[in-house]
Amino acid sequence: MPLSAILGLRIRFYRKRKRLSQEKLAELCKLHPSYVGQIERGEKNITIEILYRLSRGLETSMADLLQDLDLPDSSENQILSEIYDSLFRLSHGDLQRMKRLFDDVLDLMEHHS
């Protein structure tokens, strides 16, 4: 998976977490909504200026958007993308339950390693 696609997924993740539409994010960043869609689909390579504007619109740092973009296995990125998509369909209460379940599973994994 190209880095632009991974970055696009990361931007989409932060946008959905903030419960922003592509149109609202575009408005906040002074970008065209179709351009935001192209970025999220990895169809556009963006400049540092656009990355900065997106990070401000998403109320996060550029470092957060760029963190771990170079994961070695593209299948990991696909799995993460599928998990993100699944999580965004959950209610707030269900997300809290999933977080507790996830924490419990991680604790079990730590104790068994």
mmCIF file of C-alpha atoms in Angstrom:
data_model
loop_
_atom_site.group_PDB
_atom_site.id
_atom_site.type_symbol
_atom_site.label_atom_id
_atom_site.label_comp_id
_atom_site.label_asym_id
_atom_site.label_seq_id
_atom_site.Cartn_x
_atom_site.Cartn_y
_atom_site.Cartn_z
ATOM 1 C CA MET A 1 0.000 0.000 0.000
ATOM 2 C CA PRO A 2 1.513 3.375 -0.962
ATOM 3 C CA LEU A 3 2.309 5.857 1.790
ATOM 4 C CA SER A 4 -0.256 8.291 0.354
ATOM 5 C CA ALA A 5 -2.960 5.655 0.864
ATOM 6 C CA ILE A 6 -1.832 4.931 4.422
ATOM 7 C CA LEU A 7 -1.782 8.656 5.210
ATOM 8 C CA GLY A 8 -5.227 8.983 3.643
ATOM 9 C CA LEU A 9 -6.561 6.264 5.933
ATOM 10 C CA ARG A 10 -5.018 8.019 8.926
ATOM 11 C CA ILE A 11 -6.649 11.319 7.957
ATOM 12 C CA ARG A 12 -9.975 9.538 7.472
ATOM 13 C CA PHE A 13 -9.599 7.910 10.900
ATOM 14 C CA TYR A 14 -9.031 11.268 12.636
ATOM 15 C CA ARG A 15 -11.839 12.916 10.647
ATOM 16 C CA LYS A 16 -14.338 10.226 11.600
ATOM 17 C CA ARG A 17 -13.171 10.255 15.196
ATOM 18 C CA LYS A 18 -13.975 13.978 15.274
ATOM 19 C CA ARG A 19 -17.304 13.150 13.591
ATOM 20 C CA LEU A 20 -16.581 15.535 10.728
ATOM 21 C CA SER A 21 -17.841 15.115 7.200
ATOM 22 C CA GLN A 22 -15.390 15.517 4.347
ATOM 23 C CA GLU A 23 -17.202 18.747 3.533
ATOM 24 C CA LYS A 24 -16.787 20.152 7.047
ATOM 25 C CA LEU A 25 -13.106 19.190 7.183
ATOM 26 C CA ALA A 26 -12.593 20.799 3.777
ATOM 27 C CA GLU A 27 -14.271 23.962 5.017
ATOM 28 C CA LEU A 28 -12.090 24.066 8.144
ATOM 29 C CA CYS A 29 -8.944 23.574 6.051
ATOM 30 C CA LYS A 30 -9.976 25.818 3.149
ATOM 31 C CA LEU A 31 -9.833 22.881 0.720
ATOM 32 C CA HIS A 32 -12.273 21.539 -1.841
ATOM 33 C CA PRO A 33 -14.326 18.594 -0.500
ATOM 34 C CA SER A 34 -13.446 16.409 -3.494
ATOM 35 C CA TYR A 35 -9.753 17.054 -2.788
ATOM 36 C CA VAL A 36 -10.204 15.793 0.780
ATOM 37 C CA GLY A 37 -11.818 12.645 -0.644
ATOM 38 C CA GLN A 38 -8.909 12.162 -3.040
ATOM 39 C CA ILE A 39 -6.453 12.551 -0.165
ATOM 40 C CA GLU A 40 -8.310 10.004 1.960
ATOM 41 C CA ARG A 41 -8.343 7.514 -0.913
ATOM 42 C CA GLY A 42 -4.592 7.993 -1.404
ATOM 43 C CA GLU A 43 -5.066 9.448 -4.874
ATOM 44 C CA LYS A 44 -3.172 12.653 -4.076
ATOM 45 C CA ASN A 45 0.260 13.272 -2.641
ATOM 46 C CA ILE A 46 -0.018 16.286 -0.396
ATOM 47 C CA THR A 47 2.367 19.073 0.490
ATOM 48 C CA ILE A 48 3.547 19.870 3.982
ATOM 49 C CA GLU A 49 1.278 22.946 3.860
ATOM 50 C CA ILE A 50 -1.800 20.787 3.211
ATOM 51 C CA LEU A 51 -0.716 18.352 5.921
ATOM 52 C CA TYR A 52 -0.432 21.278 8.335
ATOM 53 C CA ARG A 53 -3.903 22.585 7.416
ATOM 54 C CA LEU A 54 -5.404 19.113 7.812
ATOM 55 C CA SER A 55 -3.752 18.622 11.197
ATOM 56 C CA ARG A 56 -5.171 21.966 12.385
ATOM 57 C CA GLY A 57 -8.636 21.092 11.082
ATOM 58 C CA LEU A 58 -8.460 17.721 12.814
ATOM 59 C CA GLU A 59 -7.061 19.292 15.999
ATOM 60 C CA THR A 60 -4.098 16.939 16.066
ATOM 61 C CA SER A 61 -0.400 17.217 15.318
ATOM 62 C CA MET A 62 1.300 16.539 12.028
ATOM 63 C CA ALA A 63 3.404 13.987 13.933
ATOM 64 C CA ASP A 64 0.254 12.040 14.862
ATOM 65 C CA LEU A 65 -0.815 11.956 11.222
ATOM 66 C CA LEU A 66 2.624 10.751 10.110
ATOM 67 C CA GLN A 67 3.294 8.279 12.929
ATOM 68 C CA ASP A 68 4.040 4.717 11.778
ATOM 69 C CA LEU A 69 3.260 5.345 8.110
ATOM 70 C CA ASP A 70 6.047 3.012 7.146
ATOM 71 C CA LEU A 71 4.636 -0.149 8.705
ATOM 72 C CA PRO A 72 6.509 -2.924 6.918
ATOM 73 C CA ASP A 73 3.550 -5.145 6.074
ATOM 74 C CA SER A 74 0.762 -3.671 3.960
ATOM 75 C CA SER A 75 -1.569 -6.421 5.198
ATOM 76 C CA GLU A 76 -1.232 -4.834 8.661
ATOM 77 C CA ASN A 77 -2.462 -1.564 7.208
ATOM 78 C CA GLN A 78 -5.412 -3.332 5.587
ATOM 79 C CA ILE A 79 -6.323 -5.001 8.875
ATOM 80 C CA LEU A 80 -6.091 -1.666 10.708
ATOM 81 C CA SER A 81 -8.278 -0.044 8.064
ATOM 82 C CA GLU A 82 -10.920 -2.742 8.467
ATOM 83 C CA ILE A 83 -10.820 -2.385 12.259
ATOM 84 C CA TYR A 84 -11.195 1.409 11.989
ATOM 85 C CA ASP A 85 -14.175 1.026 9.658
ATOM 86 C CA SER A 86 -15.830 -1.444 12.021
ATOM 87 C CA LEU A 87 -15.266 0.735 15.075
ATOM 88 C CA PHE A 88 -16.782 3.815 13.439
ATOM 89 C CA ARG A 89 -20.110 2.015 13.088
ATOM 90 C CA LEU A 90 -20.374 1.504 16.854
ATOM 91 C CA SER A 91 -22.203 3.691 19.346
ATOM 92 C CA HIS A 92 -20.248 5.485 22.052
ATOM 93 C CA GLY A 93 -21.302 2.888 24.644
ATOM 94 C CA ASP A 94 -20.286 0.017 22.390
ATOM 95 C CA LEU A 95 -16.922 1.693 21.778
ATOM 96 C CA GLN A 96 -16.351 1.895 25.529
ATOM 97 C CA ARG A 97 -17.180 -1.812 25.886
ATOM 98 C CA MET A 98 -14.836 -2.673 23.010
ATOM 99 C CA LYS A 99 -12.055 -0.662 24.650
ATOM 100 C CA ARG A 100 -12.469 -2.583 27.916
ATOM 101 C CA LEU A 101 -12.529 -5.884 26.025
ATOM 102 C CA PHE A 102 -9.434 -4.907 24.058
ATOM 103 C CA ASP A 103 -7.609 -3.925 27.263
ATOM 104 C CA ASP A 104 -8.554 -7.275 28.843
ATOM 105 C CA VAL A 105 -7.271 -9.201 25.806
ATOM 106 C CA LEU A 106 -3.981 -7.281 25.862
ATOM 107 C CA ASP A 107 -3.574 -8.015 29.566
ATOM 108 C CA LEU A 108 -4.133 -11.716 28.921
ATOM 109 C CA MET A 109 -1.604 -11.683 26.084
ATOM 110 C CA GLU A 110 0.997 -10.006 28.320
ATOM 111 C CA HIS A 111 0.511 -12.590 31.059
ATOM 112 C CA HIS A 112 0.888 -15.472 28.603
ATOM 113 C CA SER A 113 4.073 -14.231 26.930
#
